[in-house]
Short mmCIF file of C-alpha atoms and ligand atoms in Angstrom, two decimals:
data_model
loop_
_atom_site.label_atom_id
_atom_site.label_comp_id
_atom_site.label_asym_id
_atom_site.label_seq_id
_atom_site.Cartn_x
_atom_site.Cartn_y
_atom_site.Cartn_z
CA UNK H 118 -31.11 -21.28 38.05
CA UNK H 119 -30.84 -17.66 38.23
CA UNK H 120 -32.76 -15.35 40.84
CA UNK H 121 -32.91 -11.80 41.70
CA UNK H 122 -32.94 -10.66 37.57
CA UNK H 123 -33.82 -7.07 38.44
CA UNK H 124 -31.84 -4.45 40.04
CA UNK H 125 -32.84 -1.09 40.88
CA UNK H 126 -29.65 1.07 41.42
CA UNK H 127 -29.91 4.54 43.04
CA UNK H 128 -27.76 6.99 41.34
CA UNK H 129 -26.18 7.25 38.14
CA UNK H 130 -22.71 8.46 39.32
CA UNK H 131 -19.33 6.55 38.65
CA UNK H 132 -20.25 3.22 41.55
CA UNK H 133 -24.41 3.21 40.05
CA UNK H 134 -23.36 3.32 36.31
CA UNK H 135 -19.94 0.75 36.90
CA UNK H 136 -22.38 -1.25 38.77
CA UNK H 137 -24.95 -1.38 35.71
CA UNK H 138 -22.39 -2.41 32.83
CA UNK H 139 -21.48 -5.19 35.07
CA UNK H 140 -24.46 -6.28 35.99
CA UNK H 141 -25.91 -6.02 32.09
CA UNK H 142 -22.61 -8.02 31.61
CA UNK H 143 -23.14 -10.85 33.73
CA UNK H 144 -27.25 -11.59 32.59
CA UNK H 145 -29.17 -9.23 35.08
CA UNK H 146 -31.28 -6.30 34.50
CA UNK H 147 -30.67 -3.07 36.05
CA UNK H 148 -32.61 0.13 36.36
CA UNK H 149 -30.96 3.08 37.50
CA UNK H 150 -32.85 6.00 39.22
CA UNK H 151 -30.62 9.05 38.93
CA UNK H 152 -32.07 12.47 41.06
CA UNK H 153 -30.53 15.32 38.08
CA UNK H 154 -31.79 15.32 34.65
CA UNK H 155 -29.29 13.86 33.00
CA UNK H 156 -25.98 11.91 33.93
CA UNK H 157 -23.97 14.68 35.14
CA UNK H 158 -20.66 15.18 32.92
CA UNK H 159 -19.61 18.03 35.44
CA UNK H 160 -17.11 18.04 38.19
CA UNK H 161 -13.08 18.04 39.35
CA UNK H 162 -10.43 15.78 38.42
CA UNK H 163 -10.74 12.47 40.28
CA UNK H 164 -7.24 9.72 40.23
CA UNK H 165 -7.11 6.02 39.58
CA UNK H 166 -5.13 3.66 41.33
CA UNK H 167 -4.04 0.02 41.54
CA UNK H 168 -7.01 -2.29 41.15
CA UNK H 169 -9.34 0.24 39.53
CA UNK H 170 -6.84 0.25 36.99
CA UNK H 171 -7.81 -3.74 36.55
CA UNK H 172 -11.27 -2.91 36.42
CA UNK H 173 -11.20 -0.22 33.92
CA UNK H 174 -8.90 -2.46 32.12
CA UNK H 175 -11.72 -5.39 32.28
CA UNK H 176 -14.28 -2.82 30.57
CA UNK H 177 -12.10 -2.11 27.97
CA UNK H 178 -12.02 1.36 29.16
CA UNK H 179 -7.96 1.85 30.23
CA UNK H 180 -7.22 3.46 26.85
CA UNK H 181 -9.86 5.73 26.60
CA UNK H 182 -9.23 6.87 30.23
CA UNK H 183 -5.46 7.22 29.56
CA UNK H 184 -6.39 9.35 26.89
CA UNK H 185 -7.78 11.36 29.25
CA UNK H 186 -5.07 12.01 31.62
CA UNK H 187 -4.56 15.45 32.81
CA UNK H 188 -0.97 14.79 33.32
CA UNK H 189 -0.97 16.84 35.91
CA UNK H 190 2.97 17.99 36.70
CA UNK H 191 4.28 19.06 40.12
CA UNK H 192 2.72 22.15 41.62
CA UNK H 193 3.63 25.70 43.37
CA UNK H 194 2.98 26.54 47.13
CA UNK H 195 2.95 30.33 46.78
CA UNK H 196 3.26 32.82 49.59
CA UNK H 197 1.04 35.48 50.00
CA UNK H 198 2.83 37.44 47.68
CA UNK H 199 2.34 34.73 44.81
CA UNK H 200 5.95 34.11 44.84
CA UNK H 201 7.09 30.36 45.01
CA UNK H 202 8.61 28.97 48.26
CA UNK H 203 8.33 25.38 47.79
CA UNK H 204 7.42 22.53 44.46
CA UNK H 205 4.62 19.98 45.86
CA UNK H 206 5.46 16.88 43.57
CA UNK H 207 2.22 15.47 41.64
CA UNK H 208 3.23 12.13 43.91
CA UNK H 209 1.45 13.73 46.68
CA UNK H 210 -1.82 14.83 45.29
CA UNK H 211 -2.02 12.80 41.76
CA UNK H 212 -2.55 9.19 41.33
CA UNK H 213 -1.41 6.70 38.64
CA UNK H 214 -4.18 8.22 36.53
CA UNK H 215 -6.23 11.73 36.95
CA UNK H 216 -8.90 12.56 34.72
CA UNK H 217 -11.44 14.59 35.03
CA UNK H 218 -14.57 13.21 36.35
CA UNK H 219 -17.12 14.25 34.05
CA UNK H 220 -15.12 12.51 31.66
CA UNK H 221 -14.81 9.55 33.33
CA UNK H 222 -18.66 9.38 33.96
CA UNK H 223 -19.80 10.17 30.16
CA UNK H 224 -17.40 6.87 29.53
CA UNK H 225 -18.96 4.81 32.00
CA UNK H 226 -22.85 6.00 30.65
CA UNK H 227 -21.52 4.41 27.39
CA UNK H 228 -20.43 1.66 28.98
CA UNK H 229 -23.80 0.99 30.75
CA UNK H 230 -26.49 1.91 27.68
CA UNK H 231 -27.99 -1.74 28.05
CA UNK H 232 -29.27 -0.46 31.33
CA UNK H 233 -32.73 1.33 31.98
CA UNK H 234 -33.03 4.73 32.79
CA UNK H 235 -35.47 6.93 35.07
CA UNK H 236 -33.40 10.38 35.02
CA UNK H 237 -35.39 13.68 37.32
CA UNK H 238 -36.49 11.13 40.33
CA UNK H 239 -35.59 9.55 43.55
CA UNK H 240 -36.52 6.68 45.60
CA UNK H 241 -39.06 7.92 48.12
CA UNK H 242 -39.93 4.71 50.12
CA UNK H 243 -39.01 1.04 49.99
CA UNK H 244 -40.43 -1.86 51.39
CA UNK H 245 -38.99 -5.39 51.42
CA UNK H 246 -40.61 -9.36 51.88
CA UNK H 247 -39.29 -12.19 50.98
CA UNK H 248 -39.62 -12.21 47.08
CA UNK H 249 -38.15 -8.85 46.31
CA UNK H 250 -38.51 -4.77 47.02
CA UNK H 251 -41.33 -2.56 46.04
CA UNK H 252 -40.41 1.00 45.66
CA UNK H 253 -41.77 4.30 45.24
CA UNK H 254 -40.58 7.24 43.85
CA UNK H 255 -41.06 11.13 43.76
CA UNK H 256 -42.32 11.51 40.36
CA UNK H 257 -42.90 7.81 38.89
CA UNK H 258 -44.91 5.50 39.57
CA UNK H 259 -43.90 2.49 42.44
CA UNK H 260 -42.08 -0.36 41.03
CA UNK H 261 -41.11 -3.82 42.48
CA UNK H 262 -37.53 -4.97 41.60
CA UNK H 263 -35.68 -7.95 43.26
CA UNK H 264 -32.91 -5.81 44.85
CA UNK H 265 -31.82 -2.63 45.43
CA UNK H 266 -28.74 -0.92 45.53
CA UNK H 267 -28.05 2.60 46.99
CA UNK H 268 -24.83 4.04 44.83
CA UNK H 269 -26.73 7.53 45.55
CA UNK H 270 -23.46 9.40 47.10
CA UNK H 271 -22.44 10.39 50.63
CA UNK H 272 -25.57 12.17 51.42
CA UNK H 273 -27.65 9.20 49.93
CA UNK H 274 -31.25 8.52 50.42
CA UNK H 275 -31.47 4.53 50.01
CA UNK H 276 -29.09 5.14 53.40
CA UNK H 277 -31.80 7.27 54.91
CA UNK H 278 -34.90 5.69 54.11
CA UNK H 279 -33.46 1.78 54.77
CA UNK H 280 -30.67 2.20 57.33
CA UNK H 281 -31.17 5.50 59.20
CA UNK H 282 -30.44 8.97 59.35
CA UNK H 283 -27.42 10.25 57.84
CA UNK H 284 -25.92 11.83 61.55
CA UNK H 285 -25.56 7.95 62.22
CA UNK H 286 -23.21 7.48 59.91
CA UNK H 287 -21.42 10.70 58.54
CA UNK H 288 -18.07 11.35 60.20
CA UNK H 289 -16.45 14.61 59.46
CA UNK H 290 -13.01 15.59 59.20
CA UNK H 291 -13.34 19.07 59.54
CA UNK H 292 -12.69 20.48 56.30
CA UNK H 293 -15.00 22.26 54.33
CA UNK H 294 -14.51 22.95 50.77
CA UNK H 295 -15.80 24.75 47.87
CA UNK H 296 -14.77 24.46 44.48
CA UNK H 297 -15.62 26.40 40.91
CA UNK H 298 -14.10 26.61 37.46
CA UNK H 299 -12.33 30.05 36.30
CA UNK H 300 -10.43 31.45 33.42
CA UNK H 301 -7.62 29.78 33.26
CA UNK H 302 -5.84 33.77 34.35
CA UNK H 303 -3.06 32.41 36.36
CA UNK H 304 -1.90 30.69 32.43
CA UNK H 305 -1.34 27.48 33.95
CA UNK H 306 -0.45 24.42 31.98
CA UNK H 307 -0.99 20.81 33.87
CA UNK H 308 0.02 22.28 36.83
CA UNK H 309 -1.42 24.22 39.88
CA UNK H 310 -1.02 26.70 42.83
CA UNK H 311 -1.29 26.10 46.59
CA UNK H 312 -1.29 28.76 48.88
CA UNK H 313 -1.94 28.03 52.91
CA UNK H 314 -2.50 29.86 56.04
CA UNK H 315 -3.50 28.82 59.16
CA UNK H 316 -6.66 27.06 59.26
CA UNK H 317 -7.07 27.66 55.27
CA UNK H 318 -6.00 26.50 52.08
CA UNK H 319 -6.44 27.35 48.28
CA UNK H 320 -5.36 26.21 45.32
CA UNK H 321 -5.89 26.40 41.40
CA UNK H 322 -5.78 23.65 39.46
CA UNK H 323 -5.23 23.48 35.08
CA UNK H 324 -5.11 20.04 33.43
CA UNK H 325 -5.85 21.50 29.93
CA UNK H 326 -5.16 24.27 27.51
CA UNK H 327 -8.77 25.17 27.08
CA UNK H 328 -8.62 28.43 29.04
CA UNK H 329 -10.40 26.80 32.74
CA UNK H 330 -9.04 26.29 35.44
CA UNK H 331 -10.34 24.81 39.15
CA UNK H 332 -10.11 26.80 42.27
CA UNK H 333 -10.24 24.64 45.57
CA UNK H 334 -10.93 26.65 48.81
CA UNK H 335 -10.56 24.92 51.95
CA UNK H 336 -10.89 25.88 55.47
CA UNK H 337 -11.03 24.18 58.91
CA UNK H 338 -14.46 23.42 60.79
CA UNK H 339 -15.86 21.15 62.81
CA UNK H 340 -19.77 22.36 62.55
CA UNK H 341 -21.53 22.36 59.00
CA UNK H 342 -22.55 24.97 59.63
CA UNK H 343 -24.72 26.53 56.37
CA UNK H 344 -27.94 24.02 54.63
CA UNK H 345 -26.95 21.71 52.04
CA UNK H 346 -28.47 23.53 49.29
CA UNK H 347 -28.04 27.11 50.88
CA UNK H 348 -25.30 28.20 48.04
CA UNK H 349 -25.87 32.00 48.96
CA UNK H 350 -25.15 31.27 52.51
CA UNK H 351 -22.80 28.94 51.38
CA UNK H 352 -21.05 31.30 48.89
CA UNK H 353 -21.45 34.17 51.95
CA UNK H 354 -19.62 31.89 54.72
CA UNK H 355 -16.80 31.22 52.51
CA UNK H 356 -16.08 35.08 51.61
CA UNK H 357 -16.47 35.72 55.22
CA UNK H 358 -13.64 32.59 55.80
CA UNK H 359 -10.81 34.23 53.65
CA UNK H 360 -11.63 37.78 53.39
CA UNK H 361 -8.62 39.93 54.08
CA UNK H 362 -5.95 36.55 52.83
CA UNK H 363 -3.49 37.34 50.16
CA UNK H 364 -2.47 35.75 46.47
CA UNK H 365 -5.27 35.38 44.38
CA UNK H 366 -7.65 35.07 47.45
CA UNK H 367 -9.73 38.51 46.46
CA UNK H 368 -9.93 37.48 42.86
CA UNK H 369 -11.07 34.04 43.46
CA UNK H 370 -13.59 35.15 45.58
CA UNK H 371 -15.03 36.90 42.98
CA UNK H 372 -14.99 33.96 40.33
CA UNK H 373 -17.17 32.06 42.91
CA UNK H 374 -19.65 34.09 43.43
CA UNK H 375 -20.27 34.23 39.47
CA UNK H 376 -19.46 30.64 39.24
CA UNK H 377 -22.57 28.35 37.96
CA UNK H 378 -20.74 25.48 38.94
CA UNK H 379 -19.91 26.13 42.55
CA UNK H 380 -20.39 23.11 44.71
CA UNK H 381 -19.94 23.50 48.68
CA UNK H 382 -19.74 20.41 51.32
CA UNK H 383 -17.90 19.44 54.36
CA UNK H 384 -15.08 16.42 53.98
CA UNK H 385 -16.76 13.45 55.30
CA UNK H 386 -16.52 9.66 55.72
CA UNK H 387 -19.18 7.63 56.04
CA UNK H 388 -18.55 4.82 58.78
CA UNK H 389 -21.16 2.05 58.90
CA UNK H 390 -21.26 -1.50 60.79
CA UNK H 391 -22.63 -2.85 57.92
CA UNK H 392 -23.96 -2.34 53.76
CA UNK H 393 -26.50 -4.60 53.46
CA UNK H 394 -30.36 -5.09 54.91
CA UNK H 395 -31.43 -7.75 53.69
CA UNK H 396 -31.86 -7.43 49.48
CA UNK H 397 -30.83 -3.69 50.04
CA UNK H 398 -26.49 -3.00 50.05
CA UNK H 399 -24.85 0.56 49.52
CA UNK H 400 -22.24 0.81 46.99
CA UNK H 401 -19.55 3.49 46.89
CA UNK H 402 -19.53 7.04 48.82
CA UNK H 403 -23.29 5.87 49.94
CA UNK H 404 -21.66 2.64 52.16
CA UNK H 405 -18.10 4.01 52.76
CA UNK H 406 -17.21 6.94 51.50
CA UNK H 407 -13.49 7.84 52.34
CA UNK H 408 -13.75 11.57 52.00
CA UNK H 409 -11.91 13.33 48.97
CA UNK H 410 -8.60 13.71 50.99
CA UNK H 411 -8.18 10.12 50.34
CA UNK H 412 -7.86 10.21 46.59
CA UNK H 413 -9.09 6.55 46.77
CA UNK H 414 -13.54 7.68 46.02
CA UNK H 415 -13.70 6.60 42.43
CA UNK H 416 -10.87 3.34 42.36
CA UNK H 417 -13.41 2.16 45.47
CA UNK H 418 -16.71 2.53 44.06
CA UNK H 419 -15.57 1.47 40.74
CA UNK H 420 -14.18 -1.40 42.45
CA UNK H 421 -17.07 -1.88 44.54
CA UNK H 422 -19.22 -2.49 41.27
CA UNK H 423 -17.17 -4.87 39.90
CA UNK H 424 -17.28 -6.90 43.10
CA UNK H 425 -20.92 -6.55 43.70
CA UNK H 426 -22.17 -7.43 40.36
CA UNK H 427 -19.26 -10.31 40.46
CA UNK H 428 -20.27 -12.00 43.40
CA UNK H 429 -24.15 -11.86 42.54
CA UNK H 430 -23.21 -13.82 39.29
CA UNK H 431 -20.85 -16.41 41.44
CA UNK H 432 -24.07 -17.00 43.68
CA UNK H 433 -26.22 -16.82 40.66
CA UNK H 434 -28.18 -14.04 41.94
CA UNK H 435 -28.63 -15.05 45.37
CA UNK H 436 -27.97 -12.05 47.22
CA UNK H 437 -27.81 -13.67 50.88
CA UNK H 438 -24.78 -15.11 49.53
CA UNK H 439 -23.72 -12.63 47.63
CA UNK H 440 -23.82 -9.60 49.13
CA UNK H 441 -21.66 -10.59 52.54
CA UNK H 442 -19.29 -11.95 50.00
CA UNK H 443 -19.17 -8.54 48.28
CA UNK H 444 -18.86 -6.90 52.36
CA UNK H 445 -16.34 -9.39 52.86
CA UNK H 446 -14.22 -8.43 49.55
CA UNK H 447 -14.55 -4.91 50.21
CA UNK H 448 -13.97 -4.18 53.99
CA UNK H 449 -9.88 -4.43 54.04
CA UNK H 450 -9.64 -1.96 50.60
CA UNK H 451 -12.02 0.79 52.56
CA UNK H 452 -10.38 0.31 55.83
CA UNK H 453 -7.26 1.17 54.36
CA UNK H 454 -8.45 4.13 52.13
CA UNK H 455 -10.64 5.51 55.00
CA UNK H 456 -7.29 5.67 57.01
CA UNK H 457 -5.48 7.72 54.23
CA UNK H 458 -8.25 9.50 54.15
CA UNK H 459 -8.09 10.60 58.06
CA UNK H 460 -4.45 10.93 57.87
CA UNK H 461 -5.27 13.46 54.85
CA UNK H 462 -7.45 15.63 56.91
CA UNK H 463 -4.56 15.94 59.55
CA UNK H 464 -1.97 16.96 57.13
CA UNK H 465 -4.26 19.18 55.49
CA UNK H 466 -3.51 22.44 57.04
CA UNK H 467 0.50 22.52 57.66
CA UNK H 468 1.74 25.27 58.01
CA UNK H 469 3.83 26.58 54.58
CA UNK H 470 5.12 22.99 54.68
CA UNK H 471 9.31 23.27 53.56
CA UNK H 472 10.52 21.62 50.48
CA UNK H 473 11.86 18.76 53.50
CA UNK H 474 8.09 17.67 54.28
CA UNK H 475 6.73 17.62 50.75
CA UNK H 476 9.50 15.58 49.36
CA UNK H 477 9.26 12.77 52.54
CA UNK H 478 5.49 13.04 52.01
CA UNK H 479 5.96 12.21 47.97
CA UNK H 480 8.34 9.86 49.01
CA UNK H 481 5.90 7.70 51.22
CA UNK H 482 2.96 8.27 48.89
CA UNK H 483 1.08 5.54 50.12
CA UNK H 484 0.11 3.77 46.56
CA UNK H 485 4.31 2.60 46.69
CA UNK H 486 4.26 1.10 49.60
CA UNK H 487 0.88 -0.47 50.15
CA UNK H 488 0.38 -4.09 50.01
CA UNK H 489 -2.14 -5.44 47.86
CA UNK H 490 -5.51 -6.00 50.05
CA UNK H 491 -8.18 -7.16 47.40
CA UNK H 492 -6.80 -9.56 44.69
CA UNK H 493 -9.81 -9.18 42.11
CA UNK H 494 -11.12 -12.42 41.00
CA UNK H 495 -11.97 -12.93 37.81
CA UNK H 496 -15.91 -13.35 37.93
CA UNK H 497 -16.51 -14.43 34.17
CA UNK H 498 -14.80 -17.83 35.26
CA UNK H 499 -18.47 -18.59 36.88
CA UNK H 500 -20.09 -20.80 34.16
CA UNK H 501 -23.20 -18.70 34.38
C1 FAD Z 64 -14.29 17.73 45.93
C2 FAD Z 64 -14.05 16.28 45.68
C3 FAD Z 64 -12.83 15.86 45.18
C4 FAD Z 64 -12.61 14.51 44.96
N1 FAD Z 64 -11.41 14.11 44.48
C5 FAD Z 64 -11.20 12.79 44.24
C6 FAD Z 64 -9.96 12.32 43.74
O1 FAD Z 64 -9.03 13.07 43.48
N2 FAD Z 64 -9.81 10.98 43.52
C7 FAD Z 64 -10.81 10.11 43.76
O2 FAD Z 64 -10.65 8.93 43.53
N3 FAD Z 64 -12.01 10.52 44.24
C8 FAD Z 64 -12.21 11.84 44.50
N4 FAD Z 64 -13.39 12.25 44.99
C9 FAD Z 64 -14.41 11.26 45.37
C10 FAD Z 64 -15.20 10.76 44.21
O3 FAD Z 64 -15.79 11.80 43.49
C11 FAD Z 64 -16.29 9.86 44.78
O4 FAD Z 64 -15.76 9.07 45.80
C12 FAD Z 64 -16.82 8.95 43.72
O5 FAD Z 64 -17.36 9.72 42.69
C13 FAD Z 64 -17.87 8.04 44.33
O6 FAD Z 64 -18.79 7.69 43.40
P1 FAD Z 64 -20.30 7.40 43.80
O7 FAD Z 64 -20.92 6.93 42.54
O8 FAD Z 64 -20.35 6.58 45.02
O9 FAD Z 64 -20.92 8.80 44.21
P2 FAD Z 64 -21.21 10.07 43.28
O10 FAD Z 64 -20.19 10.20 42.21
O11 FAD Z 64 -21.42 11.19 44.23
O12 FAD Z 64 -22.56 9.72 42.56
C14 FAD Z 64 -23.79 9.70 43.22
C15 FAD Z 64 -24.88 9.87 42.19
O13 FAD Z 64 -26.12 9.73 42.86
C16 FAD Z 64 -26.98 10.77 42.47
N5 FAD Z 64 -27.93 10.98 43.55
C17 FAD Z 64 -27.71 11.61 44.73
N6 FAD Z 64 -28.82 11.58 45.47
C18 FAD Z 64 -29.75 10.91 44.75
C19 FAD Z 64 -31.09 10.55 44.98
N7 FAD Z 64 -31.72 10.88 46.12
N8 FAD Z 64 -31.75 9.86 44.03
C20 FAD Z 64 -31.12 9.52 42.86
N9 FAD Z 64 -29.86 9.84 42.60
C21 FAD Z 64 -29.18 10.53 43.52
C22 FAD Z 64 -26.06 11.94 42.21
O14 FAD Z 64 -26.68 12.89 41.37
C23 FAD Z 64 -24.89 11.25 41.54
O15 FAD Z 64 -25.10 11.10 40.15
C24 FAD Z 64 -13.63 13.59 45.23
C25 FAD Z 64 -14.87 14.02 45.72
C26 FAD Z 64 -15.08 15.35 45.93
C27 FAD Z 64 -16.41 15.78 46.46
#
């Protein structure tokens, strides 16, 4: 006998719509509740590695995501001057796979059609008993599902409104970041630019030969400092940050403020005791985000799905079994990617590292010498 058929999911990004094609795979029904209008196909390049690779393989979605590689080759640290002082190899900042992560998410919608849709809304409150969660929304009206999972990002609201207020839980490393698409003027082909000075750091990015390229700029603070959705103050602190810096500083600076796709946000983790209340568990950034210096965001929440939906079809949708099992599974891969993560953040600002550093750091890239921590099961073996 199956229970728990109907799963809301908050958040139609790559751990929400992973999480639906799994669970529309293994029998259950899943509604997703996405905030933007559509599922958002914008976005920088996000990297693959080890056991996502299984997943996407599972999906039958490794090709097409190969096909997508950026390829991305080594890149230049540039002095002030834009002159080249040092080759950072792709080791360092590129995984086994980098695509670009509207991409990626466009896939995964395809891969998760069977799944209901409520696009332009957001949970508002939720309220659990024994038999299952009743919901209510911003714009629809309330609905009652058996479970609900929060795969609503790092600033998610299933967190807010069921475990507490995001201070709680939201560690940051100090690094804020904003980052915008530009003409491609520096004519760079799969590779990039880094330029550092103290406390700072830009870069531009080009994976393809369509005339766009991705500026990065990154500079140290503890204090967020600006609202979330101030972008003018946003866009203003950041000019303040690196006026008066070399390279392409001055022009970049420019490009944001015309950019339409400028997005803003200090690096965080988020650190919690524990992803589940009762028929409620986070999935992805929302539960344990490892902050973008990791590299590890997407492989976890994609791997997150595929455990969560996994476990609820071993314990035939009985989420008191399954979702410790899925905490369980999970807790050793995040551990480990929210310490690369941290050790990101300290590396982050070295001074004009030498060609010595960058090689050792390539050389210790931590994908060729990690161990394997979660040996994915293969959940269809459940006779279900
Ligand atoms: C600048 C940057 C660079 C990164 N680089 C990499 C990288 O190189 N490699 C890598 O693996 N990862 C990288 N990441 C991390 C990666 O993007 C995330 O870890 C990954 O996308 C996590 O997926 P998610 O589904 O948990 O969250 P998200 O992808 O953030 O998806 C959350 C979804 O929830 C929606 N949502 C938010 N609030 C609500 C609400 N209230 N109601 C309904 N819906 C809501 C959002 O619109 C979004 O669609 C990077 C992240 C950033 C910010």
């Amino acid at each position: 006998m199956t229970t728990n058929k109907t799963v809301l999911i908050s958040g139609a990004g790559v751990a929400g719509l992973g999480l639906a094609h799994w669970l529309d795979h293994h029998g259950f029904r899943a509604t997703l509740v996405e905030r933007a209008p559509y599922v958002r196909h914008g976005g920088y390049a996000v990297d693959f590695r080890g056991e996502a690779l299984d997943v996407l393989n599972r999906m039958g979605l490794l090709e097409p995501v190969r096909a997508l590689d950026t390829a991305m080759g080594d890149a230049a640290m540039v002095d002030a001057e834009g002159r080249r002082y040092a080759t950072l190899p792709a080791a360092v900042f590129a995984g086994d796979l980098e695509v670009p992560k509207g991409e990626l998410t466009r896939l995964l919608h395809a891969a998760a059609r069977g799944a209901e849709y409520l696009f332009d809304d957001s949970i508002r409150s939720v309220e659990q008993d024994a038999d299952g969660v009743d919901v209510t929304f911003e714009n629809g009206p309330p609905r009652r599902f058996d479970l609900l999972v929060g795969a609503d990002g790092p600033h998610s609201r299933t967190r807010a409104v069921v475990f507490g207020p995001e201070e709680r839980f939201l560690r940051s490393l100090g690094i804020h970041t904003a980052i915008f698409s530009l003409p491609n003027h520096l004519g760079l082909d799969h590779t990039g630019q880094l330029y550092v000075s103290p406390g700072k750091a830009a870069n531009v990015f080009a994976g393809d030969v369509r005339g766009r390229a991705r500026a990065a700029l990154h500079f140290a603070a503890e204090e967020l400092a600006p609202g979330r959705h101030d972008m003018a103050e946003q866009r203003r602190i950041v000019a303040e940050r690196f006026a008066g810096e070399g390279w392409e500083i001055p022009r970049l600076l420019t490009e944001m403020r015309a950019a339409e796709d400028f997005w803003f946000d200090v690096n965080a983790q988020v650190v919690m005791d524990t992803w589940v209340d009762d028929r409620v568990a986070l999935l992805g950034d929302a539960g344990y985000c490892a902050a973008p210096t990791s590299g590890r965001g997407t492989s976890q929440a994609l791997i997150g799905a595929y455990v969560l939906a996994g476990e609820l079809a071993r314990a035939r949708g009985d989420h008191r079994a399954a979702f410790p099992a899925y905490e369980n599974a999970m807790r050793p891969l995040v551990a480990e990617h929210q310490a690369v993560g941290r050790a990101g953040a300290e590396r982050f600002f070295l001074p004009a590292p030498t060609q010595e550093v960058l090689d050792m750091l390539a050389a210790n890239a931590p994908e060729r010498t990690r161990p394997e921590v979660v040996r994915l099961p293969d959940y269809d073996d459940t006779s279900y």
